CSV table of C-alpha atoms in Angstrom, one decimal:
chain,number,residue,atom,x,y,z
E,6,MET,CA,9.5,-25.9,-27.2
E,7,PRO,CA,7.3,-22.8,-26.7
E,8,ALA,CA,4.8,-22.1,-29.4
E,9,GLU,CA,5.6,-19.4,-31.9
E,10,GLY,CA,3.7,-16.1,-31.5
E,11,GLY,CA,2.7,-15.9,-35.2
E,12,ASP,CA,-0.8,-15.2,-36.5
E,13,GLY,CA,-3.3,-18.0,-35.8
E,14,MET,CA,-1.1,-19.6,-33.1
E,15,ARG,CA,-1.6,-19.4,-29.4
E,16,HIS,CA,1.3,-19.6,-27.0
E,17,PRO,CA,1.2,-21.9,-23.9
E,18,ALA,CA,0.0,-19.2,-21.6
E,19,ARG,CA,-3.4,-19.0,-23.5
E,20,ILE,CA,-3.7,-22.8,-23.5
E,21,VAL,CA,-3.1,-23.1,-19.8
E,22,VAL,CA,-5.6,-20.3,-19.0
E,23,LEU,CA,-8.3,-21.7,-21.2
E,24,GLY,CA,-7.8,-25.2,-19.8
E,25,PHE,CA,-8.0,-23.9,-16.2
E,26,LEU,CA,-11.1,-21.8,-17.0
E,27,ALA,CA,-12.8,-24.9,-18.5
E,28,ALA,CA,-12.2,-26.7,-15.2
E,29,SER,CA,-14.0,-23.8,-13.5
E,30,LEU,CA,-11.3,-23.4,-10.9
E,31,PHE,CA,-10.8,-19.7,-11.2
E,32,ALA,CA,-11.3,-17.7,-8.0
E,33,GLY,CA,-14.5,-15.7,-7.7
E,34,PRO,CA,-14.8,-12.0,-7.1
E,35,ALA,CA,-12.2,-10.0,-5.3
E,36,PHE,CA,-12.5,-9.5,-1.5
E,37,ALA,CA,-15.8,-8.3,-0.3
E,38,ARG,CA,-16.2,-5.4,2.0
E,39,PRO,CA,-14.9,-6.4,5.5
E,40,GLU,CA,-17.5,-7.4,8.0
E,41,GLY,CA,-18.0,-5.0,10.9
E,42,SER,CA,-17.3,-1.8,9.0
E,43,PRO,CA,-18.5,1.1,11.1
E,44,GLU,CA,-21.9,2.8,10.7
E,45,PRO,CA,-21.5,6.6,10.1
E,46,PRO,CA,-22.6,8.9,12.9
E,47,ALA,CA,-26.3,9.9,12.6
E,48,GLY,CA,-26.9,11.9,9.5
E,49,GLY,CA,-23.7,10.7,7.8
E,50,GLU,CA,-23.4,8.9,4.5
E,51,LYS,CA,-23.2,5.1,4.3
E,52,PRO,CA,-19.8,3.5,3.8
E,53,PRO,CA,-19.2,2.6,0.2
E,54,VAL,CA,-18.9,-1.1,-0.7
E,55,ALA,CA,-15.3,-2.0,-1.3
E,56,ASP,CA,-14.5,-4.4,-4.2
E,57,ALA,CA,-11.1,-5.4,-2.7
E,58,ARG,CA,-9.2,-5.1,0.5
E,59,PRO,CA,-6.1,-2.8,0.4
E,60,VAL,CA,-2.8,-4.0,2.0
E,61,VAL,CA,0.2,-2.2,3.3
E,62,LEU,CA,3.4,-3.0,1.4
E,63,GLN,CA,6.6,-2.4,3.4
E,64,ALA,CA,8.9,-3.0,0.6
E,65,PRO,CA,12.6,-3.5,1.6
E,66,ASP,CA,15.2,-2.0,-0.7
E,67,VAL,CA,17.4,-5.1,-0.9
E,68,GLU,CA,19.6,-5.9,-3.9
E,69,LEU,CA,18.3,-8.6,-6.2
E,70,LEU,CA,19.1,-10.0,-9.7
E,71,ASP,CA,16.8,-9.8,-12.7
E,72,GLN,CA,16.5,-12.4,-15.5
E,73,ASP,CA,19.5,-10.8,-17.3
E,74,GLY,CA,21.7,-11.0,-14.3
E,75,GLY,CA,21.6,-7.3,-13.6
E,76,ASN,CA,21.7,-5.9,-10.0
E,77,VAL,CA,18.5,-4.1,-9.0
E,78,LYS,CA,17.2,-2.6,-5.8
E,79,PHE,CA,13.7,-3.9,-5.1
E,80,ARG,CA,12.0,-0.7,-3.8
E,81,SER,CA,13.9,2.0,-5.6
E,82,ASP,CA,14.6,0.3,-9.0
E,83,VAL,CA,11.9,-2.3,-9.5
E,84,LEU,CA,8.9,-0.6,-7.9
E,85,GLY,CA,10.0,3.0,-8.1
E,86,ASP,CA,7.0,5.2,-8.5
E,87,ARG,CA,5.3,3.0,-11.1
E,88,ILE,CA,2.0,1.2,-11.2
E,89,VAL,CA,3.0,-2.4,-10.6
E,90,VAL,CA,1.4,-5.8,-11.0
E,91,LEU,CA,3.4,-8.5,-9.1
E,92,ASP,CA,3.2,-12.2,-8.6
E,93,VAL,CA,5.4,-14.9,-7.0
E,94,PHE,CA,6.4,-18.2,-8.6
E,95,TYR,CA,9.2,-20.8,-9.1
E,96,THR,CA,10.3,-22.2,-12.4
E,97,SER,CA,9.9,-25.9,-11.6
E,98,CYS,CA,6.3,-25.4,-10.4
E,99,GLY,CA,3.9,-27.7,-12.3
E,100,LEU,CA,0.5,-26.0,-11.9
E,101,VAL,CA,-0.2,-22.9,-9.9
E,102,CYS,CA,2.8,-20.8,-11.2
E,103,PRO,CA,2.2,-21.4,-14.9
E,104,ILE,CA,-1.4,-20.3,-14.4
E,105,LEU,CA,-0.4,-17.1,-12.7
E,106,SER,CA,2.2,-16.5,-15.3
E,107,ALA,CA,-0.4,-17.0,-18.0
E,108,VAL,CA,-2.6,-14.4,-16.4
E,109,MET,CA,0.4,-12.0,-16.4
E,110,ALA,CA,1.1,-12.8,-20.0
E,111,ASP,CA,-2.5,-12.0,-21.0
E,112,LEU,CA,-2.2,-8.8,-19.0
E,113,GLN,CA,1.0,-8.0,-20.8
E,114,ASP,CA,-0.8,-8.3,-24.2
E,115,SER,CA,-3.6,-6.0,-23.0
E,116,LEU,CA,-1.2,-3.3,-21.8
E,117,GLY,CA,0.5,-3.0,-25.1
E,118,GLU,CA,2.8,0.0,-25.3
E,119,ARG,CA,2.0,1.0,-21.7
E,120,LEU,CA,4.2,-1.9,-20.4
E,121,GLY,CA,7.5,-0.6,-19.2
E,122,LYS,CA,6.4,3.0,-19.3
E,123,GLU,CA,3.3,3.5,-17.2
E,124,VAL,CA,3.0,0.0,-15.8
E,125,SER,CA,5.5,-2.7,-14.8
E,126,LEU,CA,5.0,-6.4,-14.3
E,127,VAL,CA,7.2,-8.1,-11.7
E,128,SER,CA,7.5,-11.8,-10.9
E,129,VAL,CA,9.5,-12.8,-7.8
E,130,THR,CA,10.8,-16.4,-7.4
E,131,VAL,CA,10.2,-18.2,-4.1
E,132,ASP,CA,13.0,-20.6,-4.9
E,133,PRO,CA,16.1,-18.5,-5.3
E,134,ALA,CA,18.5,-21.4,-4.7
E,135,THR,CA,17.4,-23.0,-8.0
E,136,ASP,CA,16.1,-20.1,-10.0
E,137,ILE,CA,19.3,-18.4,-11.1
E,138,PRO,CA,19.0,-15.7,-13.8
E,139,PRO,CA,19.4,-18.1,-16.8
E,140,ARG,CA,16.5,-20.2,-15.5
E,141,LEU,CA,14.4,-17.0,-15.1
E,142,LYS,CA,15.4,-16.0,-18.6
E,143,GLU,CA,14.2,-19.3,-20.1
E,144,TYR,CA,11.0,-19.1,-18.1
E,145,ALA,CA,10.3,-15.6,-19.2
E,146,GLU,CA,10.8,-16.6,-22.8
E,147,ARG,CA,8.2,-19.3,-22.4
E,148,PHE,CA,5.6,-16.6,-21.7
E,149,HIS,CA,7.0,-14.2,-24.3
E,150,ALA,CA,7.9,-11.6,-21.6
E,151,ARG,CA,8.7,-8.2,-23.1
E,152,ARG,CA,10.7,-5.3,-21.7
E,153,GLY,CA,8.8,-4.1,-18.7
E,154,TRP,CA,8.2,-7.6,-17.2
E,155,THR,CA,10.9,-8.2,-14.7
E,156,PHE,CA,11.7,-11.6,-13.1
E,157,LEU,CA,13.6,-11.5,-9.8
E,158,THR,CA,15.9,-13.8,-7.9
E,159,GLY,CA,18.8,-13.2,-5.5
E,160,LYS,CA,20.4,-14.5,-2.3
E,161,THR,CA,18.0,-16.3,0.1
E,162,ASP,CA,18.4,-13.7,2.8
E,163,SER,CA,17.5,-11.0,0.3
E,164,ILE,CA,14.5,-12.7,-1.2
E,165,ALA,CA,13.0,-13.7,2.1
E,166,PRO,CA,12.3,-10.1,3.4
E,167,VAL,CA,10.8,-9.3,0.0
E,168,LEU,CA,8.4,-12.3,0.2
E,169,LYS,CA,7.5,-11.4,3.7
E,170,SER,CA,6.6,-7.9,2.7
E,171,LEU,CA,4.4,-9.3,0.0
E,172,GLY,CA,2.6,-11.7,2.3
E,173,ALA,CA,4.0,-14.6,0.2
E,174,TYR,CA,6.6,-16.1,2.5
E,175,THR,CA,6.3,-19.8,3.5
E,176,ALA,CA,8.9,-22.1,5.1
E,177,ASP,CA,8.2,-24.6,2.3
E,178,PHE,CA,8.3,-22.6,-0.9
E,179,THR,CA,6.2,-25.2,-2.8
E,180,ARG,CA,3.3,-24.1,-0.6
E,181,HIS,CA,3.4,-20.4,-1.5
E,182,PRO,CA,0.1,-18.7,-1.9
E,183,ALA,CA,-1.4,-18.1,-5.3
E,184,MET,CA,-1.7,-14.3,-5.3
E,185,ILE,CA,-1.2,-11.2,-7.4
E,186,LEU,CA,-0.7,-7.7,-6.1
E,187,VAL,CA,-1.6,-4.5,-8.0
E,188,GLY,CA,-0.5,-1.2,-6.7
E,189,ASP,CA,0.7,2.4,-7.2
E,190,ALA,CA,4.1,2.5,-5.7
E,191,ARG,CA,4.1,6.2,-5.8
E,192,LYS,CA,1.1,6.5,-3.6
E,193,GLY,CA,1.6,3.4,-1.6
E,194,GLU,CA,-1.8,2.0,-2.5
E,195,TRP,CA,-1.9,-1.8,-3.0
E,196,THR,CA,-4.5,-4.5,-3.4
E,197,ARG,CA,-3.8,-8.2,-3.0
E,198,TYR,CA,-5.8,-10.8,-4.9
E,199,TYR,CA,-5.6,-14.3,-3.8
E,200,GLY,CA,-6.3,-17.1,-6.2
E,201,PHE,CA,-6.4,-16.5,-10.0
E,202,PRO,CA,-7.9,-13.1,-10.9
E,203,SER,CA,-8.5,-12.6,-14.6
E,204,ALA,CA,-6.3,-10.4,-16.7
E,205,GLU,CA,-9.4,-8.2,-17.2
E,206,LEU,CA,-9.9,-7.7,-13.5
E,207,LEU,CA,-6.2,-6.8,-13.1
E,208,LEU,CA,-6.4,-4.4,-16.1
E,209,ALA,CA,-9.4,-2.7,-14.6
E,210,LYS,CA,-7.5,-2.1,-11.4
E,211,VAL,CA,-4.5,-0.8,-13.3
E,212,ASN,CA,-6.7,1.6,-15.2
E,213,GLU,CA,-8.3,2.7,-12.0
E,214,LEU,CA,-4.9,3.6,-10.5
E,215,ALA,CA,-3.8,5.3,-13.7
E,216,ALA,CA,-7.0,7.3,-13.8
E,217,ALA,CA,-6.5,8.4,-10.2
E,218,ARG,CA,-3.1,9.8,-11.2
E,219,ARG,CA,-4.8,12.1,-13.7
E,220,VAL,CA,-7.5,13.4,-11.4
E,221,PRO,CA,-6.8,17.0,-10.4
E,222,LEU,CA,-5.4,16.9,-6.9
E,223,ARG,CA,-6.7,20.2,-5.7
E,224,ARG,CA,-10.3,20.0,-4.4
E,225,SER,CA,-12.5,22.8,-3.1
E,226,GLU,CA,-12.6,23.4,0.6
E,227,GLU,CA,-16.1,22.1,0.8
E,228,GLU,CA,-15.2,18.9,-1.0
E,229,GLN,CA,-12.4,18.3,1.4
E,230,ARG,CA,-14.5,19.0,4.4
E,231,SER,CA,-17.2,16.7,3.2
E,232,TYR,CA,-14.7,13.9,2.5
E,233,PHE,CA,-12.6,14.0,5.6
E,234,THR,CA,-15.7,15.0,7.7
E,235,ASP,CA,-15.8,17.9,10.1
E,236,LEU,CA,-16.9,15.8,13.1
E,237,PRO,CA,-16.2,17.3,16.6
E,238,LEU,CA,-13.4,15.4,18.4
E,239,VAL,CA,-11.5,16.2,21.6
E,240,ASP,CA,-7.7,16.9,21.8
E,241,GLN,CA,-5.3,16.1,24.7
E,242,ASP,CA,-6.1,19.4,26.3
E,243,GLY,CA,-9.8,18.7,26.5
E,244,ARG,CA,-10.7,21.1,23.7
E,245,GLU,CA,-13.3,20.3,21.2
E,246,VAL,CA,-11.9,20.5,17.7
E,247,ARG,CA,-13.4,20.0,14.3
E,248,PHE,CA,-11.5,17.3,12.4
E,249,TYR,CA,-11.2,19.2,9.1
E,250,THR,CA,-11.5,22.8,10.1
E,251,ASP,CA,-9.3,22.8,13.2
E,252,VAL,CA,-6.9,19.9,12.6
E,253,LEU,CA,-6.4,19.4,8.9
E,254,LYS,CA,-7.3,22.5,6.9
E,255,GLY,CA,-4.4,23.9,4.9
E,256,ARG,CA,-1.8,21.9,6.6
E,257,THR,CA,0.9,19.3,5.8
E,258,VAL,CA,0.2,16.5,8.3
E,259,VAL,CA,1.6,13.2,9.5
E,260,VAL,CA,-1.4,11.1,10.7
E,261,SER,CA,-0.8,8.1,13.0
E,262,PHE,CA,-3.1,5.7,14.9
E,263,ILE,CA,-2.3,4.7,18.5
E,264,TYR,CA,-3.8,3.8,21.8
E,265,THR,CA,-2.2,4.6,25.1
E,266,SER,CA,-2.2,1.0,26.6
E,267,CYS,CA,-0.6,-0.5,23.6
E,268,MET,CA,2.6,-2.3,24.5
E,269,ASP,CA,3.9,-3.5,21.2
E,270,VAL,CA,3.7,-1.5,17.9
E,271,CYS,CA,2.6,1.9,19.4
E,272,PRO,CA,5.8,2.5,21.4
E,273,LEU,CA,7.9,1.6,18.3
E,274,LEU,CA,5.8,4.0,16.2
E,275,MET,CA,6.0,6.8,18.8
E,276,ALA,CA,9.8,6.4,19.2
E,277,ASN,CA,10.1,6.6,15.4
E,278,LEU,CA,7.9,9.7,15.2
E,279,THR,CA,9.9,11.3,18.0
E,280,LYS,CA,13.0,10.9,15.9
E,281,VAL,CA,11.2,12.3,12.8
E,282,LYS,CA,10.1,15.3,14.9
E,283,THR,CA,13.7,15.9,15.9
E,284,LEU,CA,15.0,15.7,12.3
E,285,LEU,CA,12.3,18.2,11.2
E,286,GLY,CA,13.6,20.8,13.6
E,287,GLU,CA,11.9,24.2,13.2
E,288,LYS,CA,9.6,22.8,10.5
E,289,MET,CA,7.7,20.9,13.3
E,290,GLY,CA,4.6,22.9,14.3
E,291,ARG,CA,5.3,25.5,11.6
E,292,LYS,CA,5.2,23.6,8.3
E,293,VAL,CA,4.4,20.1,9.5
E,294,HIS,CA,1.8,19.0,12.1
E,295,PHE,CA,1.5,15.5,13.6
E,296,VAL,CA,-1.9,14.1,14.3
E,297,SER,CA,-2.2,10.9,16.4
E,298,ILE,CA,-5.7,9.5,16.6
E,299,SER,CA,-6.6,7.1,19.4
E,300,VAL,CA,-8.3,3.9,18.2
E,301,ASP,CA,-9.4,3.2,21.7
E,302,PRO,CA,-11.5,6.3,22.5
E,303,GLU,CA,-13.5,4.7,25.3
E,304,ASP,CA,-10.3,4.3,27.5
E,305,ASP,CA,-8.2,7.1,26.0
E,306,THR,CA,-9.7,10.2,27.7
E,307,PRO,CA,-8.1,13.6,27.1
E,308,GLU,CA,-6.3,13.2,30.4
E,309,GLU,CA,-4.8,9.9,29.3
E,310,LEU,CA,-3.7,11.4,26.0
E,311,LYS,CA,-2.2,14.3,27.8
E,312,LYS,CA,0.0,12.0,30.0
E,313,TYR,CA,0.9,10.0,26.9
E,314,ALA,CA,1.9,13.1,24.9
E,315,GLU,CA,4.1,14.3,27.8
E,316,ARG,CA,5.7,10.9,28.1
E,317,TRP,CA,6.8,11.1,24.5
E,318,GLU,CA,7.7,14.9,24.8
E,319,ALA,CA,5.3,15.6,21.9
E,320,GLY,CA,5.3,19.4,22.3
E,321,PRO,CA,3.8,22.0,20.0
E,322,GLY,CA,2.5,20.9,16.6
E,323,TRP,CA,1.5,17.4,17.8
E,324,THR,CA,-2.2,16.9,18.3
E,325,PHE,CA,-3.7,13.8,20.0
E,326,LEU,CA,-7.4,13.1,19.3
E,327,THR,CA,-10.1,11.1,21.0
E,328,GLY,CA,-13.9,11.5,21.2
E,329,ARG,CA,-17.1,9.6,20.9
E,330,LYS,CA,-16.4,6.1,19.5
E,331,ASP,CA,-18.8,6.4,16.6
E,332,ARG,CA,-17.1,9.6,15.5
E,333,ILE,CA,-13.6,8.2,15.9
E,334,ASP,CA,-14.7,5.0,14.0
E,335,TRP,CA,-16.0,7.1,11.1
E,336,VAL,CA,-12.9,9.3,10.9
E,337,THR,CA,-10.6,6.3,10.8
E,338,TYR,CA,-12.9,4.6,8.2
E,339,LYS,CA,-12.7,7.7,6.0
E,340,LEU,CA,-8.9,7.5,6.3
E,341,GLY,CA,-8.9,3.9,5.3
E,342,GLN,CA,-7.7,2.7,8.7
E,343,TYR,CA,-10.8,1.4,10.5
E,344,THR,CA,-10.7,-2.0,12.2
E,345,SER,CA,-13.3,-3.5,14.4
E,346,ASP,CA,-10.6,-4.7,16.8
E,347,PHE,CA,-8.6,-1.6,17.8
E,348,GLN,CA,-5.7,-3.9,18.9
E,349,GLU,CA,-5.2,-4.8,15.3
E,350,HIS,CA,-4.7,-1.2,14.1
E,351,SER,CA,-2.3,-0.4,11.4
E,352,MET,CA,1.2,1.0,12.0
E,353,LEU,CA,0.8,2.9,8.8
E,354,LEU,CA,1.5,6.7,8.6
E,355,LEU,CA,-0.6,8.9,6.3
E,356,LEU,CA,1.5,11.8,5.0
E,357,GLY,CA,-0.6,14.5,3.4
E,358,ASP,CA,-0.7,18.0,2.1
E,359,VAL,CA,-4.3,19.0,2.6
E,360,LYS,CA,-3.9,22.1,0.6
E,361,THR,CA,-2.6,20.4,-2.6
E,362,GLY,CA,-4.4,17.1,-2.1
E,363,ARG,CA,-1.3,15.0,-2.2
E,364,TRP,CA,-1.3,12.0,0.1
E,365,VAL,CA,1.1,9.0,0.5
E,366,LYS,CA,1.1,6.0,2.8
E,367,VAL,CA,4.3,5.2,4.6
E,368,PRO,CA,5.1,2.2,6.9
E,369,GLY,CA,5.6,3.6,10.4
E,370,ASP,CA,8.8,1.6,10.9
E,371,GLN,CA,10.6,3.1,8.0
E,372,PRO,CA,13.9,4.9,8.9
E,373,PRO,CA,13.1,8.4,10.2
E,374,GLU,CA,15.4,9.8,7.5
E,375,ALA,CA,13.2,8.2,4.8
E,376,ILE,CA,10.0,9.5,6.4
E,377,VAL,CA,11.5,13.0,6.5
E,378,GLU,CA,12.5,12.7,2.9
E,379,ARG,CA,8.9,12.0,2.0
E,380,ILE,CA,7.7,14.9,4.0
E,381,ASP,CA,10.2,17.3,2.4
E,382,THR,CA,9.0,16.1,-1.0
E,383,LEU,CA,5.4,17.2,-0.1
E,384,LEU,CA,6.7,20.5,1.2
E,385,GLY,CA,8.7,21.1,-1.9
E,386,LYS,CA,5.8,20.5,-4.2
E,387,ARG,CA,3.7,22.8,-2.1
E,388,GLU,CA,6.3,25.6,-2.4
E,389,MET,CA,6.5,25.0,-6.2
E,390,GLY,CA,2.8,25.3,-6.4
E,391,GLU,CA,2.3,21.8,-7.9
């Protein structure tokens, strides 16, 4: 029987956590800054040290079941536009899962009234064949889960894509990774912690995300120029352009990262962007501008980018950029998309309204209609002056 939650008594979550801490098995600090981060061009500022590595969450909107047996859509209902802390587990797990759940329970207590309003906790089973809603309900009660902490199960073919999107899928569910994700689903900003981060660490990340939502979005032109950098790059027509002044300033943009010799993700991304361009119609080049930055500037000369743009019938309003490698590296780093091996570049799209300061990250393989919907939201908020 679970311990009662009265004064002077400690429920099993606390006992498990304290026992585990006593064994000194908790993971150390969050991910350090990746090796090989680029040096800024001469005269530029040094890259900040990152406390954790962000991840891209391509959440499917599949239908699942919560612990009460209710039907919910994973992306639209469960994640929504909330700040979310998410783990994976299974109810018959003997060690790792109770520890993770204990951390979540401690975080639940720290959140207080914020739970279910500003912040959601989500636990996804890796064993949907066994973990039917009544079992989830019983498990949730063991950790005194309150409204705002959702436990999810469903059909195997619905749970699998969710686990894959979280980076938690394994053929043998008993070998699933110990991990917790924290993110702002509205902005698409996620951090994955492997091991057993403390509730204090998770709460600090939640508070950071919440504080970022309260920061005034509009920044002065000088602040934006300084952040994005105004380094000189070269477009597909061989013209020198300043990244902020000539490419971004005042615009609503869709930024992508490509290289012309790419044979796998880039053609898929470009095909999707071409469909987005078609759906935008007259907005393309007038209200919305596409910016594709080569992550292989040493091979992607302006001439190569020109041929690439023509191959995809890019047309007006679509700028392709190359330039000195140190400058391209610094621009991609400032946009959070730098990688020392350009072949491992992200398929992520950055949708932003530079005028209002609103930015969202969108997986490049999302349906074109969904991407256009996000763009229209940015345009709508601009027109309303938000």
